[in-house]
Coordinates of C-alpha atoms in Angstrom, one line a residue:
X21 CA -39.0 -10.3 2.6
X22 CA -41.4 -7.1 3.1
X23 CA -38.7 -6.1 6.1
X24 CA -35.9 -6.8 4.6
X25 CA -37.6 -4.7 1.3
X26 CA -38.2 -1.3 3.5
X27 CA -34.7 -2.0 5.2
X28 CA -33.1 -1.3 2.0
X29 CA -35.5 1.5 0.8
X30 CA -35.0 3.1 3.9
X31 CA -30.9 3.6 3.1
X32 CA -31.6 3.9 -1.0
X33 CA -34.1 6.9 -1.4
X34 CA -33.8 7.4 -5.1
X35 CA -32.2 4.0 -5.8
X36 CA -29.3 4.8 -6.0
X37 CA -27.2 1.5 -5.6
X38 CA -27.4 -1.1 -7.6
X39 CA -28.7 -5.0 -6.6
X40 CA -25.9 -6.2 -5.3
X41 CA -25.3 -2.8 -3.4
X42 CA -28.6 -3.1 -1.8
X43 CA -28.3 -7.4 -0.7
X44 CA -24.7 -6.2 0.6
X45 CA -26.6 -3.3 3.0
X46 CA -29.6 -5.6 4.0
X47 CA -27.8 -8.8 5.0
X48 CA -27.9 -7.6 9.0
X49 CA -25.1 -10.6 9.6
X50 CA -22.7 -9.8 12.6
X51 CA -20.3 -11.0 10.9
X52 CA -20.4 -10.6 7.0
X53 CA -17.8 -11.2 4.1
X54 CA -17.6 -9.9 0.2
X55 CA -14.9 -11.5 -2.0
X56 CA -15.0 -9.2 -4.8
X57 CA -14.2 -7.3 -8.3
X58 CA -12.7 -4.3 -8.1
X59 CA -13.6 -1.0 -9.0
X60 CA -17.7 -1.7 -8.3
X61 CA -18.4 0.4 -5.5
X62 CA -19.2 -2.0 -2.5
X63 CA -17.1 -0.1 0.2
X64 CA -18.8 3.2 -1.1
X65 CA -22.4 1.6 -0.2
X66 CA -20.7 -0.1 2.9
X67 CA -20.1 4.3 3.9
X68 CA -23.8 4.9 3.0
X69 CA -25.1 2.3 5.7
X70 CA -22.6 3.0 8.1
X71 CA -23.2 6.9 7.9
X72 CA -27.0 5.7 9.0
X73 CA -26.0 2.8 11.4
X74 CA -23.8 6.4 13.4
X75 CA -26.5 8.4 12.9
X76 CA -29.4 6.6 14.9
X77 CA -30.4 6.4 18.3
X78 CA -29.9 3.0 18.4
X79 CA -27.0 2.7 15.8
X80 CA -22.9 2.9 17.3
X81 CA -19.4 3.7 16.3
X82 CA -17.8 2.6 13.0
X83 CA -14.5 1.6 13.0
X84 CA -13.0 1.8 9.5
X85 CA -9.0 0.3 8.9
X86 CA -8.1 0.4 5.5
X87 CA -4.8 -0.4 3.4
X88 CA -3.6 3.0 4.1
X89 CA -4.6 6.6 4.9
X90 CA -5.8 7.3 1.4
X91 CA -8.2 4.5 1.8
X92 CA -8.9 6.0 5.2
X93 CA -9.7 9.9 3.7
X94 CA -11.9 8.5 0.9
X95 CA -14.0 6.4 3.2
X96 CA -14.8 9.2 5.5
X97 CA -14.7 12.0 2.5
X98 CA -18.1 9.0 1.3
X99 CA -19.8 8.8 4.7
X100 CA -19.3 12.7 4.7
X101 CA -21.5 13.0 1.5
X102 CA -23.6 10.4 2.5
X103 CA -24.5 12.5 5.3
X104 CA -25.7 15.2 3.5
X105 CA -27.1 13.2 1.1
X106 CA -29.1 12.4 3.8
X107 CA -29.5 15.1 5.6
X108 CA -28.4 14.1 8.3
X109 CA -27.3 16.3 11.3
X110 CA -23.3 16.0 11.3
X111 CA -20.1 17.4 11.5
X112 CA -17.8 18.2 8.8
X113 CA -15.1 15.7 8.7
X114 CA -12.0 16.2 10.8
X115 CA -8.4 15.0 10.8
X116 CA -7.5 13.4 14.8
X117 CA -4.5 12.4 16.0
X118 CA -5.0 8.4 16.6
X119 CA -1.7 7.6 19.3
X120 CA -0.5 4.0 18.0
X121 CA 1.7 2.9 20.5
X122 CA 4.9 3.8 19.2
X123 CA 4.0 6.9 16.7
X124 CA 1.2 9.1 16.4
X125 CA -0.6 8.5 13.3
X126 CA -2.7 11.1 11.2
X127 CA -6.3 10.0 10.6
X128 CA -10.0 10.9 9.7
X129 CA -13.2 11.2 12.1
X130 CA -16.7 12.1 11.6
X131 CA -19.1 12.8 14.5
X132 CA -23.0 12.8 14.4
X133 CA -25.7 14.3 16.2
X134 CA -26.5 11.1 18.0
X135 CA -23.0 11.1 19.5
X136 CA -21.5 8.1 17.7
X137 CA -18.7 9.0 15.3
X138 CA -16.8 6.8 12.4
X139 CA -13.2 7.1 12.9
X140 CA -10.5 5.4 10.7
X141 CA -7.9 3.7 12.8
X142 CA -4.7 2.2 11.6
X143 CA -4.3 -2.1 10.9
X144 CA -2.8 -2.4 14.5
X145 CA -4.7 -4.8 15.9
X146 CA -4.3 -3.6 19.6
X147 CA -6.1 -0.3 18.3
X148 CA -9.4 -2.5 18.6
X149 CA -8.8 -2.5 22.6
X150 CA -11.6 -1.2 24.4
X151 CA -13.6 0.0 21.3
X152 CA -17.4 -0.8 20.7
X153 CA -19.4 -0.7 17.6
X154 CA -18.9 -1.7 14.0
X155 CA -15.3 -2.6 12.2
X156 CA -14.8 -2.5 8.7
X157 CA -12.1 -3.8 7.2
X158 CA -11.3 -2.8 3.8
X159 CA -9.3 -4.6 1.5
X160 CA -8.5 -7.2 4.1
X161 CA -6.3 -9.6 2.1
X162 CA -3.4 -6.5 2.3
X163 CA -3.5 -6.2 6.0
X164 CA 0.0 -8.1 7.2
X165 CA -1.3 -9.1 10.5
X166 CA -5.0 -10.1 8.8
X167 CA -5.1 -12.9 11.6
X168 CA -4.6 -10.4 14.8
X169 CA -7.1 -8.0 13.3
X170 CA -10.0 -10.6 12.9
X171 CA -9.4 -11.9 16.1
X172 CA -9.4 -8.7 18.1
X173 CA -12.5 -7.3 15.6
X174 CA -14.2 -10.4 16.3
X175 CA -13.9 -9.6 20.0
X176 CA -16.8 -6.5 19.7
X177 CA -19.6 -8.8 19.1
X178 CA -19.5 -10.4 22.9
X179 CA -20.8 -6.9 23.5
X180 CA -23.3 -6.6 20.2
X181 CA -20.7 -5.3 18.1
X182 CA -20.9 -6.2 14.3
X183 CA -17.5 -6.7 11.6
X184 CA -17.8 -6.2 8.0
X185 CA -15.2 -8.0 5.9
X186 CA -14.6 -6.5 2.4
X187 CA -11.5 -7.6 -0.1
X188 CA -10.2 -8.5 -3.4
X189 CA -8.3 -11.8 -3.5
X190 CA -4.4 -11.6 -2.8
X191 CA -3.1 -15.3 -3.4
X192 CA -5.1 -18.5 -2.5
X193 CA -2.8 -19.0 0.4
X194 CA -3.8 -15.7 2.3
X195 CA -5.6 -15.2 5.6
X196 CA -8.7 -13.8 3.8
X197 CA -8.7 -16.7 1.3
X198 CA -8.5 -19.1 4.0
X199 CA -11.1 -17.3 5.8
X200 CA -13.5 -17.6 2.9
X201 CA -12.7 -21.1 2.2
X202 CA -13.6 -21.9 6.2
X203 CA -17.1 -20.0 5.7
X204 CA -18.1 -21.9 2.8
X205 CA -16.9 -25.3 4.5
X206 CA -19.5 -24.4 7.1
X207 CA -16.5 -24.1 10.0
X208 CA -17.4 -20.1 10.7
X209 CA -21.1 -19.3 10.7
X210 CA -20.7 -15.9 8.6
X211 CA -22.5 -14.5 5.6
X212 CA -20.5 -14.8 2.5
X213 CA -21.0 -12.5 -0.5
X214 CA -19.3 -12.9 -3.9
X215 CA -19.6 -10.0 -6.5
X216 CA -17.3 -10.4 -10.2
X217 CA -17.2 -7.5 -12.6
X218 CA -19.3 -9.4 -14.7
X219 CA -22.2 -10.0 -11.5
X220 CA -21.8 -6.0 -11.0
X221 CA -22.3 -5.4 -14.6
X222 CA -25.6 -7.2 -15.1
X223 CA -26.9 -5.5 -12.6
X224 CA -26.1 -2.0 -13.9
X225 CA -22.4 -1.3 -12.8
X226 CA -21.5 0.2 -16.5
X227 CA -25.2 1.9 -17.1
X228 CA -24.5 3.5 -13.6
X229 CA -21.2 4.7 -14.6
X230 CA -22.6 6.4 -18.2
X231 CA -25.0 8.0 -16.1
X232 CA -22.4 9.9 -13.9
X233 CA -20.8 10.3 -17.1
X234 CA -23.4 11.9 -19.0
X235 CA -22.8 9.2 -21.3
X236 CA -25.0 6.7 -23.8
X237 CA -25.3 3.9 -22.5
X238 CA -24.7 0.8 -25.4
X239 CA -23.6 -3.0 -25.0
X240 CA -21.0 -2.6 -27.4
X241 CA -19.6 0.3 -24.9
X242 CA -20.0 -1.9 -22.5
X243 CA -18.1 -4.7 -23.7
X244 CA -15.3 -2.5 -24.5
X245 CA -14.7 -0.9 -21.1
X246 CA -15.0 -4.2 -19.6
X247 CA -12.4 -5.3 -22.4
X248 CA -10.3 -2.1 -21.3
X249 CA -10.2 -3.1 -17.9
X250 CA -9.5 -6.5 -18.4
X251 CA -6.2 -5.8 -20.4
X252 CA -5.4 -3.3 -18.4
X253 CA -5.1 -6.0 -15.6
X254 CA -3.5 -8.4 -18.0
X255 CA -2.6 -11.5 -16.1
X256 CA -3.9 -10.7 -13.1
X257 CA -7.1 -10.2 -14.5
X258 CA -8.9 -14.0 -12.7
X259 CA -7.5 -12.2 -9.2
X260 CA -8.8 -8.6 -9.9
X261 CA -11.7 -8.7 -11.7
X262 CA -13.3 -12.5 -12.0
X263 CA -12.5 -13.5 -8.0
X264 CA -10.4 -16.5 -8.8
X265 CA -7.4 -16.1 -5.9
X266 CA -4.3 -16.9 -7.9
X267 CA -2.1 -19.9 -7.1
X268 CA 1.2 -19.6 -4.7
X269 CA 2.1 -17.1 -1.7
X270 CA 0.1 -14.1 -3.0
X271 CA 1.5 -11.0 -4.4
X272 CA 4.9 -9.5 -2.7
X273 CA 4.0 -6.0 -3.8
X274 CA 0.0 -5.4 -4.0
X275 CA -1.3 -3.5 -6.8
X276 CA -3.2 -0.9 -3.7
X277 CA 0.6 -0.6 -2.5
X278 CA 2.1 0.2 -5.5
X279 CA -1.1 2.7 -7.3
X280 CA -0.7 4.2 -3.9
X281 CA 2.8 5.9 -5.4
X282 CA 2.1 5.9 -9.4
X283 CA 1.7 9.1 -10.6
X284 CA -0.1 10.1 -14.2
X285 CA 2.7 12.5 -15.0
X286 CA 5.8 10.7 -14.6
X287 CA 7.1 9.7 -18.1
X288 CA 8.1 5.5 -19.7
X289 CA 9.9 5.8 -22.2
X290 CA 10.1 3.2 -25.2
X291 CA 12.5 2.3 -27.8
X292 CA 11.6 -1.0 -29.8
X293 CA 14.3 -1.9 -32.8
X294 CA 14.2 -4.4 -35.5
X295 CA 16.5 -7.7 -35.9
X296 CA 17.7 -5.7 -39.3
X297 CA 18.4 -2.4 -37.5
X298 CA 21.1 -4.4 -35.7
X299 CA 23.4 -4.8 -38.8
X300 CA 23.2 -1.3 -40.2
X301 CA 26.5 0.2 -40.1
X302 CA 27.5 1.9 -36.9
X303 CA 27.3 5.6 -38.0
X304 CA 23.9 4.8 -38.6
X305 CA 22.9 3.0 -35.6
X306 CA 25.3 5.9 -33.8
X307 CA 22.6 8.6 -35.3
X308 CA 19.4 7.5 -35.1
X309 CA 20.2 6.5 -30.9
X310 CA 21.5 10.0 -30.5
X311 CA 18.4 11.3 -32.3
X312 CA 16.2 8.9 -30.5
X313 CA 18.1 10.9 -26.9
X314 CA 17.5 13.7 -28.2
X315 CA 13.6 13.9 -29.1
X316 CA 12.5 11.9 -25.9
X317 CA 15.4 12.4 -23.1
X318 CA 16.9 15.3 -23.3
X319 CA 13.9 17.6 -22.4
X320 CA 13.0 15.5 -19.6
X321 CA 16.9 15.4 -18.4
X322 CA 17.0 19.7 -18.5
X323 CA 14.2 19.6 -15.8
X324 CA 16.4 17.8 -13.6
X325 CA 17.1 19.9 -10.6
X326 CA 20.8 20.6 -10.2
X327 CA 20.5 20.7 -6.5
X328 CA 19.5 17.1 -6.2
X329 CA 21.2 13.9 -6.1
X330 CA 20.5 11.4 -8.4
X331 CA 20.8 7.7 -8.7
X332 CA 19.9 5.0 -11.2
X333 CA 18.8 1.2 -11.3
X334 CA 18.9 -1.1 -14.6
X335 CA 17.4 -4.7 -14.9
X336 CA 19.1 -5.9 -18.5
X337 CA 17.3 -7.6 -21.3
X338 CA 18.5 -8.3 -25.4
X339 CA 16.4 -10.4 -27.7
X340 CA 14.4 -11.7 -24.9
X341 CA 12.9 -9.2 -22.4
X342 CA 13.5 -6.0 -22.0
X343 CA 16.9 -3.2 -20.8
X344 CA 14.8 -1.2 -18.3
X345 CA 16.7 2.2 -16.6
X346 CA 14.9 4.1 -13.5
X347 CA 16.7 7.4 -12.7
X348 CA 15.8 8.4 -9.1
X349 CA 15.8 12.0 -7.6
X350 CA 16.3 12.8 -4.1
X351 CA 14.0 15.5 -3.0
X352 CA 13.1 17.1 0.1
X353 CA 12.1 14.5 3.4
X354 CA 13.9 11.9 2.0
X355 CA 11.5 11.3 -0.9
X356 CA 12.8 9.3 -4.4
X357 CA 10.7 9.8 -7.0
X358 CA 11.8 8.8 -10.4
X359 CA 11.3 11.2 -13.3
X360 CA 10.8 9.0 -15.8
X361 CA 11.3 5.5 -16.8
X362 CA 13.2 3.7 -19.9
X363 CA 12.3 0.7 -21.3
X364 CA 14.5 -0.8 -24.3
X365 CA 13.6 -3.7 -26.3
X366 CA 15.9 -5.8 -28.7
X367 CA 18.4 -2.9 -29.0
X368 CA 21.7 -3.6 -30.0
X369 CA 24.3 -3.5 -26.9
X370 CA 26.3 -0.6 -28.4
X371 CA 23.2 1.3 -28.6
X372 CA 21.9 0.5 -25.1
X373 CA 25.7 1.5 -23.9
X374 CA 24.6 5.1 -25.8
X375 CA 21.5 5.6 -24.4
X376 CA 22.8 4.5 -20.7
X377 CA 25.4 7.1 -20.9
X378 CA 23.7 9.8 -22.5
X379 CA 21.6 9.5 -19.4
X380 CA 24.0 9.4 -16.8
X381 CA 26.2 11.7 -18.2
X382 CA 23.3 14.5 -17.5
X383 CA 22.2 13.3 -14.1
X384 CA 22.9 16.3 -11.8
X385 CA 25.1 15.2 -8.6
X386 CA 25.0 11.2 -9.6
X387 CA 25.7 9.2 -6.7
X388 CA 25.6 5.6 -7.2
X389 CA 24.1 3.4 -9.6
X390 CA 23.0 -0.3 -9.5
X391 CA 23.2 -2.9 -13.0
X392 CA 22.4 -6.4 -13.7
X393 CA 25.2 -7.5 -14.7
X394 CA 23.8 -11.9 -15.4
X395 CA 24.9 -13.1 -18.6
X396 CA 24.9 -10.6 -21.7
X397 CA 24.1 -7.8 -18.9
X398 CA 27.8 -7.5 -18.0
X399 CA 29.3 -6.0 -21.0
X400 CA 27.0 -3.3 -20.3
X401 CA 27.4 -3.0 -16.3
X402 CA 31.5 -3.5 -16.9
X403 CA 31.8 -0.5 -19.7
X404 CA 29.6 2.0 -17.0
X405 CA 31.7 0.8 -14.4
X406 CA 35.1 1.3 -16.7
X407 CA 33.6 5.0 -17.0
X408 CA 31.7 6.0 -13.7
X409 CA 34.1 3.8 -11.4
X410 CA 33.1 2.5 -8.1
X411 CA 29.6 4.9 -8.1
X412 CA 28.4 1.5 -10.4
X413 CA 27.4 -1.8 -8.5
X414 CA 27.9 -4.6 -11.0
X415 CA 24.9 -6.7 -9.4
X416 CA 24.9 -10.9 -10.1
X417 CA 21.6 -11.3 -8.3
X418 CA 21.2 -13.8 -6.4
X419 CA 19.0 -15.2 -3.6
X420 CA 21.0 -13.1 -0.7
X421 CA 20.4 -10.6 -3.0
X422 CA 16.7 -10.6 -3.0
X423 CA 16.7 -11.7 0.8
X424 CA 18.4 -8.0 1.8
X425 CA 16.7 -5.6 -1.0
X426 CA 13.5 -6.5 -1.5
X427 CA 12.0 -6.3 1.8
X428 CA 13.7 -2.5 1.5
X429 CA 12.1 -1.9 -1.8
X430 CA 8.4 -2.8 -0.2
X431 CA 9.6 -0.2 2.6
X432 CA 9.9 2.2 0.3
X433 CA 6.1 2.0 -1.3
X434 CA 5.0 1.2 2.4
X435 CA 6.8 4.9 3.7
X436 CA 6.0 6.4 0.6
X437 CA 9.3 7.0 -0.8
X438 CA 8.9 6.7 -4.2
X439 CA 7.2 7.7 -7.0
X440 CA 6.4 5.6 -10.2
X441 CA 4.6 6.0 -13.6
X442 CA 1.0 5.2 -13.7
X443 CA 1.7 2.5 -16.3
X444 CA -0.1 -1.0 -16.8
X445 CA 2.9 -2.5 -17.6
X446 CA 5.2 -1.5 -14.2
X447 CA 2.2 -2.5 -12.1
X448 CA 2.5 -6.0 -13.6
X449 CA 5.6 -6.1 -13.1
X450 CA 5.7 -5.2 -9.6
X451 CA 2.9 -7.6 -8.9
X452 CA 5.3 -10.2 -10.7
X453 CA 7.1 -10.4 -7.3
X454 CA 6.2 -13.6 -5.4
X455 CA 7.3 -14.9 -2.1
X456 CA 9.5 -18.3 -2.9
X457 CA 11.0 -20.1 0.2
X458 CA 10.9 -17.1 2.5
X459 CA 12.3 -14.8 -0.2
X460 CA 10.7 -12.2 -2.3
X461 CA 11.7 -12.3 -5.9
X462 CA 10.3 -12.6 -9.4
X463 CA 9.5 -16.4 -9.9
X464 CA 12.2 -18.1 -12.8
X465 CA 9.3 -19.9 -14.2
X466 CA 7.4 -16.3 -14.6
X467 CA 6.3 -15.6 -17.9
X468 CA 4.8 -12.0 -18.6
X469 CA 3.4 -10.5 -21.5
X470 CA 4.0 -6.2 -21.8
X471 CA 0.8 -4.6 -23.6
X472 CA 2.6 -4.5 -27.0
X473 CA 2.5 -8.3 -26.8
X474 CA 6.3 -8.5 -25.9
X475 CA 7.7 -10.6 -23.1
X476 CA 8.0 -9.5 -19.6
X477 CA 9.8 -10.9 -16.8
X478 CA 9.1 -8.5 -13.5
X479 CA 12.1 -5.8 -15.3
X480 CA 10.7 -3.0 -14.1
X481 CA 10.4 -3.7 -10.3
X482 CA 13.9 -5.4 -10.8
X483 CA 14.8 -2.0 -12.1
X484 CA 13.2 -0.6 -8.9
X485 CA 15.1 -3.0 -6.5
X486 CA 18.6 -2.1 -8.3
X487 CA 17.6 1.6 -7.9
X488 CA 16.8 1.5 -4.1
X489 CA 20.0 -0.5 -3.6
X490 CA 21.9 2.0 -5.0
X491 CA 20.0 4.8 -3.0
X492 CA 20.4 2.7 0.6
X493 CA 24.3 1.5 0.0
X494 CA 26.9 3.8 0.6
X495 CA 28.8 5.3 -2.3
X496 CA 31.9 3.5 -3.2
X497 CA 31.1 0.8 -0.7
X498 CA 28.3 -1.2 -2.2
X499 CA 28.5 -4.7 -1.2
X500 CA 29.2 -7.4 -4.3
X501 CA 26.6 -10.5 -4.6
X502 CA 28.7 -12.5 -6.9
X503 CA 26.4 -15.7 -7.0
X504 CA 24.3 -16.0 -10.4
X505 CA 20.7 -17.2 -9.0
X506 CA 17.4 -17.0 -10.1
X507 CA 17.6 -16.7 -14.2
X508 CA 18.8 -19.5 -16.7
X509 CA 21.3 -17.6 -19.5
X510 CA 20.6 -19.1 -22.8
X511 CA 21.1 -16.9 -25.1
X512 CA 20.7 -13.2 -24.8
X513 CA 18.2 -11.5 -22.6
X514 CA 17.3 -15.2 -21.3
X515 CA 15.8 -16.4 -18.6

């Protein structure tokens, strides 16, 4: 215990990570795993003894592979700091040019006086080859080929090398999961470590955090930030925060993949109506939509760049869930960020059909948009199509459907492509997605709760999907999917 004691006081000089920080850094395990909360800091004190292990005469290289190169620049911007927290003798970081076979990728290297170096690499698992040292893998339960990548990681220690394993849950039925579950049967001999928010809050997460803050620290504060976070992840709240892998395939669309493109300043837009506002007289109804345009779209729309095309996808909803309309922009390199994001719930179809075309008919250069047009969704997709012809695809979505577009859709996050609000709601959405007998697609028995207690049922990512099919299909030549799969219509706005 007196070892393991001055181990961790040698990498903590003013204590400065918390309990389960410190057992993470002193368990010297080749191999170790942490299944874990987010947002608690373990790969930040994973940089701080990796920055050391580089650093020593007797230490190696640290290979870091993350979900993607954010990951990669924030892990090397921490062993960076760590460094001079240190004061250490190192280099300031640098980007290198890693080649990967087919492409040469952008990445992030730090070098030390010792001559050892922590370099982020890609999740090609043939990038391993003829390496030495230390891997990391971060968020391991994203990685596709999580299989390959263990196996050639695993490889370094015949030659003394060490792997660290750290991850939130993605699905019971992942490689990580079924990793963990074979270490806790006793099958691989590696040292397991399990942290929840509420384990990383005992042992000071939230004091930590007021501290950085300049805040007072109080349990009632406490409780409500962990309250905060927890409705924040809605749902997926067991998965995120408490450890508890959720049942089926995993998550189509992984919350890293889609944060990775949400951005704070892109707009959602909501318009809730009453059962009574239905049956008030049409000049009524007529005024208080256009007013409704006016106050919240029509800014938004007169920022629209002229030059660009545009394109639009709508998922349809009544009395049920929600109408939800994602323009799109195309900017320069083939980017498609959307400028801002509608979401109509229990509006009268005349009234969606008004705030649809008050829309469209200010998109600069519109191209092609893509409707639901299920059940009660086609009077809406057959009076845009009466009025913008053959630019709108009348959509029955069906299981060919979501065999050909969604696999493009997770492209589009994967390249980059597109741009999304920062919104609580369109995460869940997106993380709604599910893989079903080979196809991705938002489960029919999915039920989804939006953060103003109304139902949910993936819309926005369908939104999404219909918006990158209109964006990838040639104008006027859209393929039809005339088979109704997927959604039971019952009534209006159904499933």
């Amino acid at each position: 215990m007196t070892a393991e004691k001055d181990f961790v006081s040698s990498r903590d000089k003013v204590g400065v990570l918390l309990q389960y920080q410190k057992a993470w850094v002193a368990d010297r395990a080749t191999i170790k795993l942490a299944e874990k909360s987010r947002r608690i800091g373990l790969s930040w004190a994973e940089a701080s003894d990796d920055t050391l292990y580089a650093a020593e005469t007797n230490g190696d290289d640290v290979w870091y592979i993350g979900y993607n190169k954010d990951m990669a620049l924030e892990f090397i911007s921490d062993c960076a700091n760590w460094a001079r927290f240190y004061n250490l003798a190192a280099g300031e970081m640098e980007e290198v040019v890693i080649d990967d076979e087919d492409k040469d990728i952008l990445s992030y290297r730090i070098k030390f006086a010792s001559g050892k170096r922590i370099t982020a690499l890609s999740s090609r698992p043939t990038n391993l080859r003829g390496k030495q040292g230390r891997v990391v893998l971060d968020e391991a339960a994203f990685h596709e080929s999580l299989h390959e990548l263990l196996k050639a990681a695993i490889a370094l220690t015949m030659w003394g090398g060490q792997v660290r394993i750290i991850s939130t849950h993605n699905g019971d039925e992942n490689a990580f999961n079924e990793l963990i579950n074979e270490v806790r049967a006793g099958k691989k001999p590696f040292s397991l470590h399990r942290i929840t928010l509420d384990d990383a809050l005992e042992q000071g997460l939230y004091k930590r955090i007021c501290e950085v803050l300049k805040r007072d620290w109080s349990p009632e504060g406490q409780d409500a930030w962990k309250q905060e976070l927890i409705d924040f992840y809605g749902e997926c709240a067991d998965e995120e925060l408490h450890v508890i892998p959720s049942r089926g395939s995993g998550v189509y669309l992984p919350r890293v993949l889609v944060e990775s493109c949400m951005d704070t300043d892109i707009p959602v837009l909501r318009w809730s109506c009453t059962r009574e506002f239905t049956f008030q007289p049409d000049l009524i109804r007529q005024a208080e939509a256009n007013d409704w345009c006016e106050e919240n779209l029509l800014p938004l729309l007169k920022k629209l760049d002229p030059k660009r095309l545009h394109y639009f996808g709508e998922d349809f909803g009544r009395t049920g869930d929600l109408t939800v309309i994602m323009p799109r922009a195309e900017l320069p390199g083939l980017v498609y960020p959307a400028p801002f994001v509608v979401e109509l719930r229990n509006v009268p179809f005349k009234q969606q059909e008004q705030v649809l075309f008050y829309i469209v008919d200010r998109l600069p250069r519109f191209m092609a948009g893509a409707m639901d047009a299920r059940g009660n969704g086609q009077y809406l997709a057959e009076v845009a199509a009466q009025k913008y012809g053959q630019k709108i695809s009348q959509v029955m979505i069906s299981t060919e459907w979501y065999r050909e577009v969604m696999p493009k859709y997770k492209a589009a996050f994967e390249d980059r492509t597109i741009r999304l609000p920062r919104d609580a709601d369109i995460l869940d959405d997106h993380r709604a997605v599910k893989m079903e007998k080979g196809v991705a697609r938002v489960p029919e028995s999915f039920k989804g709760k939006g953060k103003d207690g109304g139902k949910r049922h993936g819309d926005a990512a369908i939104a999404g999907a219909m918006s990158e099919f209109a964006i990838r299909s040639e104008p006027y030549q859209k393929p039809e999917y005339e088979k109704v799969e997927g959604r039971k219509m019952q009534g209006a706005g159904a499933y």
